[in-house]
Amino acid sequence: MQSMGALHSALDETLSGNASKSHAAFSMTASHPVEAIQKDWLRNALETKHYIMGNVYGSHLPMRIRMEMNILSQVQRLPGLQSSHLGLDTILGRDETIDFEDFLGVPEMSEQEVDTRAVLERQYGILQQTSSLGPPSGLLKPEVLPPREGVALPKNVL
């Protein structure tokens, strides 16, 4: 019996040691140098392009392009609808290329009807009224409201 207890404690120590090792390995930001290069590729390419444009045309051009990129990245559709950022893609030159998402599709671009009113009510905490004359009922929280029948809602509303 004592050997069984010792076996369990040794097994627990081994499992906890492996768990800490695996947690350390998976919590790293990049598990491989190539992954870090791929994640930072667009940012590094833009920095290099802006540096070259600054040397050739002056510092006003990279600043103007950065300002336009900031403005165009803030344009959003109504809540519940994914923004395509077409203007930003045009400035970056990605509108003339065919990528993976263009011919195989992206789950966010699937065709489903979204109840925009329900999404806005949930986002701003507006409760549905109990009657047309009465005040909103404070009994239901916006997160608990049931979805409307026949209308699909996106999974991550907020």
PDB file of C-alpha atoms in Angstrom:
ATOM      1  CA  MET A   1       0.000   0.000   0.000  1.00  0.00           C
ATOM      2  CA  GLN A   2       2.807   2.416   0.766  1.00  0.00           C
ATOM      3  CA  SER A   3       4.375   1.740  -2.618  1.00  0.00           C
ATOM      4  CA  MET A   4       1.045   2.582  -4.262  1.00  0.00           C
ATOM      5  CA  GLY A   5       0.935   5.954  -2.433  1.00  0.00           C
ATOM      6  CA  ALA A   6       4.523   6.651  -3.431  1.00  0.00           C
ATOM      7  CA  LEU A   7       3.664   5.757  -7.014  1.00  0.00           C
ATOM      8  CA  HIS A   8       0.718   8.180  -7.005  1.00  0.00           C
ATOM      9  CA  SER A   9       2.801  11.008  -5.545  1.00  0.00           C
ATOM     10  CA  ALA A  10       5.589  10.396  -8.071  1.00  0.00           C
ATOM     11  CA  LEU A  11       3.021  10.345 -10.860  1.00  0.00           C
ATOM     12  CA  ASP A  12       1.479  13.608  -9.608  1.00  0.00           C
ATOM     13  CA  GLU A  13       4.904  15.268  -9.496  1.00  0.00           C
ATOM     14  CA  THR A  14       5.686  14.066 -13.033  1.00  0.00           C
ATOM     15  CA  LEU A  15       2.358  15.289 -14.373  1.00  0.00           C
ATOM     16  CA  SER A  16       2.656  18.669 -12.679  1.00  0.00           C
ATOM     17  CA  GLY A  17       6.213  19.010 -13.984  1.00  0.00           C
ATOM     18  CA  ASN A  18       5.071  18.188 -17.518  1.00  0.00           C
ATOM     19  CA  ALA A  19       2.145  20.569 -17.179  1.00  0.00           C
ATOM     20  CA  SER A  20       4.436  23.428 -16.206  1.00  0.00           C
ATOM     21  CA  LYS A  21       6.812  22.615 -19.065  1.00  0.00           C
ATOM     22  CA  SER A  22       3.983  22.460 -21.596  1.00  0.00           C
ATOM     23  CA  HIS A  23       2.461  25.675 -20.224  1.00  0.00           C
ATOM     24  CA  ALA A  24       5.823  27.406 -20.638  1.00  0.00           C
ATOM     25  CA  ALA A  25       6.189  26.091 -24.188  1.00  0.00           C
ATOM     26  CA  PHE A  26       2.686  27.045 -25.317  1.00  0.00           C
ATOM     27  CA  SER A  27       2.626  30.428 -23.583  1.00  0.00           C
ATOM     28  CA  MET A  28       5.533  31.682 -25.697  1.00  0.00           C
ATOM     29  CA  THR A  29       4.502  34.331 -28.225  1.00  0.00           C
ATOM     30  CA  ALA A  30       6.188  32.566 -31.145  1.00  0.00           C
ATOM     31  CA  SER A  31       7.118  28.919 -31.028  1.00  0.00           C
ATOM     32  CA  HIS A  32       9.394  29.197 -34.059  1.00  0.00           C
ATOM     33  CA  PRO A  33      11.397  32.071 -35.549  1.00  0.00           C
ATOM     34  CA  VAL A  34       9.629  31.697 -38.908  1.00  0.00           C
ATOM     35  CA  GLU A  35       6.272  32.213 -37.166  1.00  0.00           C
ATOM     36  CA  ALA A  36       7.511  35.498 -35.699  1.00  0.00           C
ATOM     37  CA  ILE A  37       8.727  36.588 -39.152  1.00  0.00           C
ATOM     38  CA  GLN A  38       5.343  35.772 -40.700  1.00  0.00           C
ATOM     39  CA  LYS A  39       3.426  37.631 -37.985  1.00  0.00           C
ATOM     40  CA  ASP A  40       5.552  40.776 -38.349  1.00  0.00           C
ATOM     41  CA  TRP A  41       5.942  40.637 -42.139  1.00  0.00           C
ATOM     42  CA  LEU A  42       3.369  43.286 -43.063  1.00  0.00           C
ATOM     43  CA  ARG A  43       4.511  45.716 -40.365  1.00  0.00           C
ATOM     44  CA  ASN A  44       8.172  45.336 -41.368  1.00  0.00           C
ATOM     45  CA  ALA A  45       7.343  45.709 -45.077  1.00  0.00           C
ATOM     46  CA  LEU A  46       5.365  48.897 -44.401  1.00  0.00           C
ATOM     47  CA  GLU A  47       8.146  50.348 -42.257  1.00  0.00           C
ATOM     48  CA  THR A  48      10.700  49.652 -44.981  1.00  0.00           C
ATOM     49  CA  LYS A  49       8.427  51.080 -47.684  1.00  0.00           C
ATOM     50  CA  HIS A  50       7.759  54.231 -45.626  1.00  0.00           C
ATOM     51  CA  TYR A  51      11.480  54.655 -44.892  1.00  0.00           C
ATOM     52  CA  ILE A  52      12.301  54.485 -48.605  1.00  0.00           C
ATOM     53  CA  MET A  53       9.449  56.854 -49.516  1.00  0.00           C
ATOM     54  CA  GLY A  54      10.646  59.279 -46.832  1.00  0.00           C
ATOM     55  CA  ASN A  55      14.152  59.300 -48.278  1.00  0.00           C
ATOM     56  CA  VAL A  56      12.974  59.713 -51.872  1.00  0.00           C
ATOM     57  CA  TYR A  57       9.922  62.006 -51.621  1.00  0.00           C
ATOM     58  CA  GLY A  58      10.288  63.587 -48.200  1.00  0.00           C
ATOM     59  CA  SER A  59       8.828  62.847 -44.798  1.00  0.00           C
ATOM     60  CA  HIS A  60       5.386  64.210 -45.698  1.00  0.00           C
ATOM     61  CA  LEU A  61       4.421  61.199 -47.849  1.00  0.00           C
ATOM     62  CA  PRO A  62       4.876  58.441 -45.222  1.00  0.00           C
ATOM     63  CA  MET A  63       3.098  60.639 -42.668  1.00  0.00           C
ATOM     64  CA  ARG A  64       0.184  61.201 -45.057  1.00  0.00           C
ATOM     65  CA  ILE A  65      -0.104  57.496 -45.849  1.00  0.00           C
ATOM     66  CA  ARG A  66      -0.024  56.591 -42.130  1.00  0.00           C
ATOM     67  CA  MET A  67      -2.706  59.193 -41.441  1.00  0.00           C
ATOM     68  CA  GLU A  68      -4.898  57.800 -44.241  1.00  0.00           C
ATOM     69  CA  MET A  69      -4.355  54.270 -42.949  1.00  0.00           C
ATOM     70  CA  ASN A  70      -5.411  55.314 -39.427  1.00  0.00           C
ATOM     71  CA  ILE A  71      -8.538  57.024 -40.742  1.00  0.00           C
ATOM     72  CA  LEU A  72      -9.530  54.105 -42.981  1.00  0.00           C
ATOM     73  CA  SER A  73      -8.909  51.500 -40.272  1.00  0.00           C
ATOM     74  CA  GLN A  74     -11.448  53.249 -38.007  1.00  0.00           C
ATOM     75  CA  VAL A  75     -14.319  52.920 -40.493  1.00  0.00           C
ATOM     76  CA  GLN A  76     -16.708  50.272 -39.184  1.00  0.00           C
ATOM     77  CA  ARG A  77     -20.032  48.827 -40.223  1.00  0.00           C
ATOM     78  CA  LEU A  78     -22.943  48.375 -37.846  1.00  0.00           C
ATOM     79  CA  PRO A  79     -22.333  46.011 -34.921  1.00  0.00           C
ATOM     80  CA  GLY A  80     -22.715  42.389 -35.902  1.00  0.00           C
ATOM     81  CA  LEU A  81     -21.417  42.930 -39.429  1.00  0.00           C
ATOM     82  CA  GLN A  82     -17.783  42.390 -40.305  1.00  0.00           C
ATOM     83  CA  SER A  83     -16.004  45.370 -41.845  1.00  0.00           C
ATOM     84  CA  SER A  84     -14.158  44.695 -45.074  1.00  0.00           C
ATOM     85  CA  HIS A  85     -11.775  47.708 -44.802  1.00  0.00           C
ATOM     86  CA  LEU A  86     -11.806  48.096 -48.582  1.00  0.00           C
ATOM     87  CA  GLY A  87     -10.182  51.553 -48.450  1.00  0.00           C
ATOM     88  CA  LEU A  88      -7.330  50.240 -46.300  1.00  0.00           C
ATOM     89  CA  ASP A  89      -6.821  47.309 -48.667  1.00  0.00           C
ATOM     90  CA  THR A  90      -6.677  49.765 -51.581  1.00  0.00           C
ATOM     91  CA  ILE A  91      -3.990  51.891 -49.910  1.00  0.00           C
ATOM     92  CA  LEU A  92      -1.956  48.794 -49.039  1.00  0.00           C
ATOM     93  CA  GLY A  93      -2.300  47.395 -52.572  1.00  0.00           C
ATOM     94  CA  ARG A  94      -4.106  44.259 -51.413  1.00  0.00           C
ATOM     95  CA  ASP A  95      -7.116  44.928 -53.647  1.00  0.00           C
ATOM     96  CA  GLU A  96      -5.280  43.695 -56.750  1.00  0.00           C
ATOM     97  CA  THR A  97      -4.145  40.347 -55.372  1.00  0.00           C
ATOM     98  CA  ILE A  98      -6.026  37.073 -55.005  1.00  0.00           C
ATOM     99  CA  ASP A  99      -5.456  35.568 -51.586  1.00  0.00           C
ATOM    100  CA  PHE A 100      -6.613  32.438 -49.785  1.00  0.00           C
ATOM    101  CA  GLU A 101      -9.706  34.181 -48.427  1.00  0.00           C
ATOM    102  CA  ASP A 102     -10.794  35.383 -51.868  1.00  0.00           C
ATOM    103  CA  PHE A 103     -11.472  31.976 -53.375  1.00  0.00           C
ATOM    104  CA  LEU A 104     -12.004  29.708 -50.354  1.00  0.00           C
ATOM    105  CA  GLY A 105     -13.923  32.184 -48.229  1.00  0.00           C
ATOM    106  CA  VAL A 106     -13.748  33.255 -44.641  1.00  0.00           C
ATOM    107  CA  PRO A 107     -16.280  32.202 -41.983  1.00  0.00           C
ATOM    108  CA  GLU A 108     -16.972  35.850 -41.162  1.00  0.00           C
ATOM    109  CA  MET A 109     -18.097  36.431 -44.750  1.00  0.00           C
ATOM    110  CA  SER A 110     -20.745  33.696 -44.727  1.00  0.00           C
ATOM    111  CA  GLU A 111     -24.183  34.775 -45.813  1.00  0.00           C
ATOM    112  CA  GLN A 112     -26.488  34.849 -42.836  1.00  0.00           C
ATOM    113  CA  GLU A 113     -29.092  37.299 -41.748  1.00  0.00           C
ATOM    114  CA  VAL A 114     -28.100  39.336 -38.692  1.00  0.00           C
ATOM    115  CA  ASP A 115     -30.649  41.036 -36.456  1.00  0.00           C
ATOM    116  CA  THR A 116     -28.911  44.409 -36.245  1.00  0.00           C
ATOM    117  CA  ARG A 117     -31.486  45.846 -33.879  1.00  0.00           C
ATOM    118  CA  ALA A 118     -30.951  43.059 -31.330  1.00  0.00           C
ATOM    119  CA  VAL A 119     -27.187  43.456 -31.591  1.00  0.00           C
ATOM    120  CA  LEU A 120     -27.431  47.222 -31.019  1.00  0.00           C
ATOM    121  CA  GLU A 121     -29.838  46.722 -28.090  1.00  0.00           C
ATOM    122  CA  ARG A 122     -27.415  44.271 -26.514  1.00  0.00           C
ATOM    123  CA  GLN A 123     -24.404  46.528 -27.085  1.00  0.00           C
ATOM    124  CA  TYR A 124     -25.988  49.667 -25.635  1.00  0.00           C
ATOM    125  CA  GLY A 125     -27.959  47.926 -22.877  1.00  0.00           C
ATOM    126  CA  ILE A 126     -31.362  48.921 -24.206  1.00  0.00           C
ATOM    127  CA  LEU A 127     -34.093  46.639 -22.942  1.00  0.00           C
ATOM    128  CA  GLN A 128     -37.225  45.792 -24.846  1.00  0.00           C
ATOM    129  CA  GLN A 129     -40.382  47.412 -23.502  1.00  0.00           C
ATOM    130  CA  THR A 130     -43.062  45.277 -21.876  1.00  0.00           C
ATOM    131  CA  SER A 131     -45.775  47.222 -23.728  1.00  0.00           C
ATOM    132  CA  SER A 132     -45.942  50.096 -26.143  1.00  0.00           C
ATOM    133  CA  LEU A 133     -46.904  52.471 -23.316  1.00  0.00           C
ATOM    134  CA  GLY A 134     -44.907  51.107 -20.412  1.00  0.00           C
ATOM    135  CA  PRO A 135     -41.280  51.584 -19.459  1.00  0.00           C
ATOM    136  CA  PRO A 136     -38.690  48.904 -20.177  1.00  0.00           C
ATOM    137  CA  SER A 137     -38.879  45.954 -17.864  1.00  0.00           C
ATOM    138  CA  GLY A 138     -35.760  45.790 -15.731  1.00  0.00           C
ATOM    139  CA  LEU A 139     -36.163  42.071 -15.215  1.00  0.00           C
ATOM    140  CA  LEU A 140     -34.136  40.830 -18.170  1.00  0.00           C
ATOM    141  CA  LYS A 141     -30.536  41.795 -18.714  1.00  0.00           C
ATOM    142  CA  PRO A 142     -29.419  42.426 -22.324  1.00  0.00           C
ATOM    143  CA  GLU A 143     -27.140  39.362 -22.268  1.00  0.00           C
ATOM    144  CA  VAL A 144     -30.011  37.083 -21.226  1.00  0.00           C
ATOM    145  CA  LEU A 145     -32.503  38.148 -23.912  1.00  0.00           C
ATOM    146  CA  PRO A 146     -33.434  35.203 -26.126  1.00  0.00           C
ATOM    147  CA  PRO A 147     -32.550  35.488 -29.815  1.00  0.00           C
ATOM    148  CA  ARG A 148     -35.356  36.257 -32.222  1.00  0.00           C
ATOM    149  CA  GLU A 149     -36.723  33.333 -34.165  1.00  0.00           C
ATOM    150  CA  GLY A 150     -35.631  32.952 -37.767  1.00  0.00           C
ATOM    151  CA  VAL A 151     -32.724  35.395 -37.449  1.00  0.00           C
ATOM    152  CA  ALA A 152     -29.121  34.308 -36.992  1.00  0.00           C
ATOM    153  CA  LEU A 153     -26.908  36.242 -34.594  1.00  0.00           C
ATOM    154  CA  PRO A 154     -23.114  36.242 -34.711  1.00  0.00           C
ATOM    155  CA  LYS A 155     -21.377  34.319 -31.947  1.00  0.00           C
ATOM    156  CA  ASN A 156     -19.143  37.151 -30.719  1.00  0.00           C
ATOM    157  CA  VAL A 157     -21.400  40.146 -30.542  1.00  0.00           C
ATOM    158  CA  LEU A 158     -19.292  42.361 -28.312  1.00  0.00           C
TER     159      LEU A 158
END
